[in-house]
């Protein structure tokens, strides 16, 4: 039995998200969450998943969402980020089913200062739910890891109570992911803050479970945002196993993996570290830096290969009056960027043991 016997193709929400994560636990794979900033990057992510016969997560960051809406729109009160995230989610919904794969639409890191953005997306979920019986987004992420633990939990619970009736999943972060992403810089945090404690995981699990089963935890185990050579980041994914064992003990449960874990800051991770994380219940891994580079590489390589045809609208090595339109047509060079992004996402899917699971 494959995944498509359990959940449908297209954007999935609610119980189907839980079924997907349970299936991932059972088969020890994770779903990559690809940060997208345009229909082009969305299409590349969907194409990679279709090619690999895999589920995938399309996610929009605050800054990425504003870019989707357009740089001319004021974002003083998060207007552009709300509009961009909502329109991005609507676009994914309009095309996802045609790719024949299960897709989650997710919003990435939302710090406390960005809560108006979160409020706007939840409002869009509620409006969509009234019309369609499910939220617009599959899930959202609150990153309040810089706040005191109790405040982090309380704010997350407030939103989870609002999301639960729609069966929208909440991802929360406990412990700090180092490095810098989307304007949040944790480069100088104390090293001890990079490792979450099992007691904190249990406290979250216990309190969130009273509201909804639809939540995941981005626990810190030395993760760092950004790009690093393999071995330069000291990850300890084995800590996730200790967290799972602690929660299992508290629950007196049969399952060895009661928690849905999320892997942030994966650039520079070794294959062995990724495999260890998968074995201890990671169901989602964020990928941004590497796919940004892959997209740029395709564009750069296209220019280097065809630069003699890209110096003017006419005139090239074939003659001074020869037209160059087929080289500077955006559909050509943007497609070149998509192809290398697709290749990088397929590589990530393979690393995450997420191949031919449909």
PDB file of C-alpha atoms in Angstrom, residues 82-213:
ATOM      1  CA  UNK A  82      -0.309  38.557   4.352  1.00  0.00           C
ATOM      2  CA  UNK A  83      -1.348  39.106   0.754  1.00  0.00           C
ATOM      3  CA  UNK A  84       1.681  37.252  -0.621  1.00  0.00           C
ATOM      4  CA  UNK A  85       1.272  34.238   1.652  1.00  0.00           C
ATOM      5  CA  UNK A  86      -2.450  33.979   0.916  1.00  0.00           C
ATOM      6  CA  UNK A  87      -2.039  34.376  -2.840  1.00  0.00           C
ATOM      7  CA  UNK A  88       0.848  31.896  -2.782  1.00  0.00           C
ATOM      8  CA  UNK A  89      -1.298  29.362  -0.959  1.00  0.00           C
ATOM      9  CA  UNK A  90      -4.132  29.913  -3.419  1.00  0.00           C
ATOM     10  CA  UNK A  91      -1.773  29.353  -6.342  1.00  0.00           C
ATOM     11  CA  UNK A  92      -0.472  26.109  -4.845  1.00  0.00           C
ATOM     12  CA  UNK A  93      -4.041  24.935  -4.329  1.00  0.00           C
ATOM     13  CA  UNK A  94      -4.886  25.720  -7.958  1.00  0.00           C
ATOM     14  CA  UNK A  95      -2.099  23.552  -9.426  1.00  0.00           C
ATOM     15  CA  UNK A  96      -1.055  20.960  -6.812  1.00  0.00           C
ATOM     16  CA  UNK A  97      -3.555  18.252  -7.719  1.00  0.00           C
ATOM     17  CA  UNK A  98      -2.413  18.274 -11.354  1.00  0.00           C
ATOM     18  CA  UNK A  99       1.030  17.131 -10.204  1.00  0.00           C
ATOM     19  CA  UNK A 100      -0.477  13.968  -8.694  1.00  0.00           C
ATOM     20  CA  UNK A 101       1.248  14.296  -5.322  1.00  0.00           C
ATOM     21  CA  UNK A 102       0.206  15.166  -1.744  1.00  0.00           C
ATOM     22  CA  UNK A 103       1.228  18.740  -0.905  1.00  0.00           C
ATOM     23  CA  UNK A 104       1.235  20.738   2.320  1.00  0.00           C
ATOM     24  CA  UNK A 105       1.068  24.545   2.216  1.00  0.00           C
ATOM     25  CA  UNK A 106       2.925  25.989   5.198  1.00  0.00           C
ATOM     26  CA  UNK A 107       4.038  29.358   6.544  1.00  0.00           C
ATOM     27  CA  UNK A 108       7.594  29.494   7.869  1.00  0.00           C
ATOM     28  CA  UNK A 109       9.164  31.195  10.918  1.00  0.00           C
ATOM     29  CA  UNK A 110       6.891  33.753  12.552  1.00  0.00           C
ATOM     30  CA  UNK A 111       8.619  35.569  15.408  1.00  0.00           C
ATOM     31  CA  UNK A 112       6.701  37.531  18.044  1.00  0.00           C
ATOM     32  CA  UNK A 113       7.201  40.810  16.202  1.00  0.00           C
ATOM     33  CA  UNK A 114       5.531  39.289  13.130  1.00  0.00           C
ATOM     34  CA  UNK A 115       2.329  38.082  14.817  1.00  0.00           C
ATOM     35  CA  UNK A 116       0.146  40.476  12.745  1.00  0.00           C
ATOM     36  CA  UNK A 117       1.251  38.440   9.708  1.00  0.00           C
ATOM     37  CA  UNK A 118       0.178  35.259  11.487  1.00  0.00           C
ATOM     38  CA  UNK A 119      -3.168  36.807  12.417  1.00  0.00           C
ATOM     39  CA  UNK A 120      -3.800  37.710   8.794  1.00  0.00           C
ATOM     40  CA  UNK A 121      -3.111  34.180   7.574  1.00  0.00           C
ATOM     41  CA  UNK A 122      -5.310  32.627  10.270  1.00  0.00           C
ATOM     42  CA  UNK A 123      -8.111  34.985   9.265  1.00  0.00           C
ATOM     43  CA  UNK A 124      -7.709  33.777   5.672  1.00  0.00           C
ATOM     44  CA  UNK A 125      -7.843  30.177   6.938  1.00  0.00           C
ATOM     45  CA  UNK A 126     -11.073  30.884   8.790  1.00  0.00           C
ATOM     46  CA  UNK A 127     -12.657  32.507   5.751  1.00  0.00           C
ATOM     47  CA  UNK A 128     -11.620  29.581   3.554  1.00  0.00           C
ATOM     48  CA  UNK A 129     -12.864  27.109   6.162  1.00  0.00           C
ATOM     49  CA  UNK A 130     -16.335  28.658   6.132  1.00  0.00           C
ATOM     50  CA  UNK A 131     -16.541  28.124   2.388  1.00  0.00           C
ATOM     51  CA  UNK A 132     -14.731  24.792   1.983  1.00  0.00           C
ATOM     52  CA  UNK A 133     -14.661  23.007   5.347  1.00  0.00           C
ATOM     53  CA  UNK A 134     -10.864  23.112   5.626  1.00  0.00           C
ATOM     54  CA  UNK A 135      -8.230  25.836   6.153  1.00  0.00           C
ATOM     55  CA  UNK A 136      -6.436  27.526   3.258  1.00  0.00           C
ATOM     56  CA  UNK A 137      -3.053  26.481   4.676  1.00  0.00           C
ATOM     57  CA  UNK A 138      -2.183  22.991   5.879  1.00  0.00           C
ATOM     58  CA  UNK A 139      -0.045  24.354   8.709  1.00  0.00           C
ATOM     59  CA  UNK A 140       1.718  27.362  10.194  1.00  0.00           C
ATOM     60  CA  UNK A 141       4.895  27.827  12.191  1.00  0.00           C
ATOM     61  CA  UNK A 142       5.340  30.025  15.245  1.00  0.00           C
ATOM     62  CA  UNK A 143       8.958  30.679  16.178  1.00  0.00           C
ATOM     63  CA  UNK A 144       8.893  32.119  19.680  1.00  0.00           C
ATOM     64  CA  UNK A 145      12.109  30.379  20.690  1.00  0.00           C
ATOM     65  CA  UNK A 146      13.683  33.714  21.674  1.00  0.00           C
ATOM     66  CA  UNK A 147      10.953  34.270  24.251  1.00  0.00           C
ATOM     67  CA  UNK A 148      10.821  32.680  27.736  1.00  0.00           C
ATOM     68  CA  UNK A 149       9.614  29.086  27.501  1.00  0.00           C
ATOM     69  CA  UNK A 150       6.331  29.680  29.317  1.00  0.00           C
ATOM     70  CA  UNK A 151       5.485  32.676  27.126  1.00  0.00           C
ATOM     71  CA  UNK A 152       6.372  30.636  24.044  1.00  0.00           C
ATOM     72  CA  UNK A 153       3.996  27.849  25.098  1.00  0.00           C
ATOM     73  CA  UNK A 154       1.174  30.188  26.147  1.00  0.00           C
ATOM     74  CA  UNK A 155       1.148  32.120  22.878  1.00  0.00           C
ATOM     75  CA  UNK A 156       1.335  28.918  20.856  1.00  0.00           C
ATOM     76  CA  UNK A 157      -1.561  27.445  22.809  1.00  0.00           C
ATOM     77  CA  UNK A 158      -3.647  30.562  22.182  1.00  0.00           C
ATOM     78  CA  UNK A 159      -3.231  30.110  18.452  1.00  0.00           C
ATOM     79  CA  UNK A 160      -3.566  26.321  18.546  1.00  0.00           C
ATOM     80  CA  UNK A 161      -6.988  26.739  20.189  1.00  0.00           C
ATOM     81  CA  UNK A 162      -7.992  28.974  17.284  1.00  0.00           C
ATOM     82  CA  UNK A 163      -6.575  26.567  14.686  1.00  0.00           C
ATOM     83  CA  UNK A 164      -7.915  23.329  16.206  1.00  0.00           C
ATOM     84  CA  UNK A 165     -11.543  23.682  14.991  1.00  0.00           C
ATOM     85  CA  UNK A 166     -10.200  23.971  11.419  1.00  0.00           C
ATOM     86  CA  UNK A 167      -7.771  21.075  11.910  1.00  0.00           C
ATOM     87  CA  UNK A 168      -4.831  23.253  10.932  1.00  0.00           C
ATOM     88  CA  UNK A 169      -1.459  22.020  12.225  1.00  0.00           C
ATOM     89  CA  UNK A 170       0.828  24.233  14.318  1.00  0.00           C
ATOM     90  CA  UNK A 171       4.601  23.876  14.219  1.00  0.00           C
ATOM     91  CA  UNK A 172       6.408  25.429  17.163  1.00  0.00           C
ATOM     92  CA  UNK A 173      10.095  25.877  17.985  1.00  0.00           C
ATOM     93  CA  UNK A 174      11.697  25.278  21.349  1.00  0.00           C
ATOM     94  CA  UNK A 175      15.381  26.007  21.782  1.00  0.00           C
ATOM     95  CA  UNK A 176      17.157  28.324  19.393  1.00  0.00           C
ATOM     96  CA  UNK A 177      18.381  27.554  15.888  1.00  0.00           C
ATOM     97  CA  UNK A 178      21.651  29.420  15.412  1.00  0.00           C
ATOM     98  CA  UNK A 179      22.708  31.524  12.448  1.00  0.00           C
ATOM     99  CA  UNK A 180      20.552  34.032  10.573  1.00  0.00           C
ATOM    100  CA  UNK A 181      17.380  33.661   8.498  1.00  0.00           C
ATOM    101  CA  UNK A 182      14.808  36.117   7.181  1.00  0.00           C
ATOM    102  CA  UNK A 183      16.057  38.969   9.382  1.00  0.00           C
ATOM    103  CA  UNK A 184      16.325  36.985  12.637  1.00  0.00           C
ATOM    104  CA  UNK A 185      19.972  36.725  13.736  1.00  0.00           C
ATOM    105  CA  UNK A 186      20.915  34.151  16.395  1.00  0.00           C
ATOM    106  CA  UNK A 187      24.600  33.991  15.547  1.00  0.00           C
ATOM    107  CA  UNK A 188      25.760  34.978  19.039  1.00  0.00           C
ATOM    108  CA  UNK A 189      23.429  32.964  21.280  1.00  0.00           C
ATOM    109  CA  UNK A 190      24.832  30.906  24.121  1.00  0.00           C
ATOM    110  CA  UNK A 191      25.671  27.375  22.963  1.00  0.00           C
ATOM    111  CA  UNK A 192      23.484  25.785  25.665  1.00  0.00           C
ATOM    112  CA  UNK A 193      20.409  27.408  24.084  1.00  0.00           C
ATOM    113  CA  UNK A 194      20.996  25.326  20.950  1.00  0.00           C
ATOM    114  CA  UNK A 195      19.904  22.120  22.723  1.00  0.00           C
ATOM    115  CA  UNK A 196      16.330  21.466  23.879  1.00  0.00           C
ATOM    116  CA  UNK A 197      15.687  19.492  27.075  1.00  0.00           C
ATOM    117  CA  UNK A 198      13.386  16.424  27.172  1.00  0.00           C
ATOM    118  CA  UNK A 199      11.332  17.902  30.018  1.00  0.00           C
ATOM    119  CA  UNK A 200      10.465  20.850  27.760  1.00  0.00           C
ATOM    120  CA  UNK A 201       9.361  18.518  24.974  1.00  0.00           C
ATOM    121  CA  UNK A 202       7.082  16.653  27.362  1.00  0.00           C
ATOM    122  CA  UNK A 203       5.590  19.885  28.733  1.00  0.00           C
ATOM    123  CA  UNK A 204       4.736  20.986  25.204  1.00  0.00           C
ATOM    124  CA  UNK A 205       3.392  17.600  24.184  1.00  0.00           C
ATOM    125  CA  UNK A 206       1.227  17.294  27.299  1.00  0.00           C
ATOM    126  CA  UNK A 207      -0.331  20.732  27.048  1.00  0.00           C
ATOM    127  CA  UNK A 208      -0.752  20.838  23.284  1.00  0.00           C
ATOM    128  CA  UNK A 209      -2.333  17.360  23.186  1.00  0.00           C
ATOM    129  CA  UNK A 210      -5.130  18.640  25.405  1.00  0.00           C
ATOM    130  CA  UNK A 211      -6.088  21.008  22.568  1.00  0.00           C
ATOM    131  CA  UNK A 212      -5.262  19.143  19.345  1.00  0.00           C
ATOM    132  CA  UNK A 213      -3.142  16.242  18.032  1.00  0.00           C
TER     133      UNK A 213
END
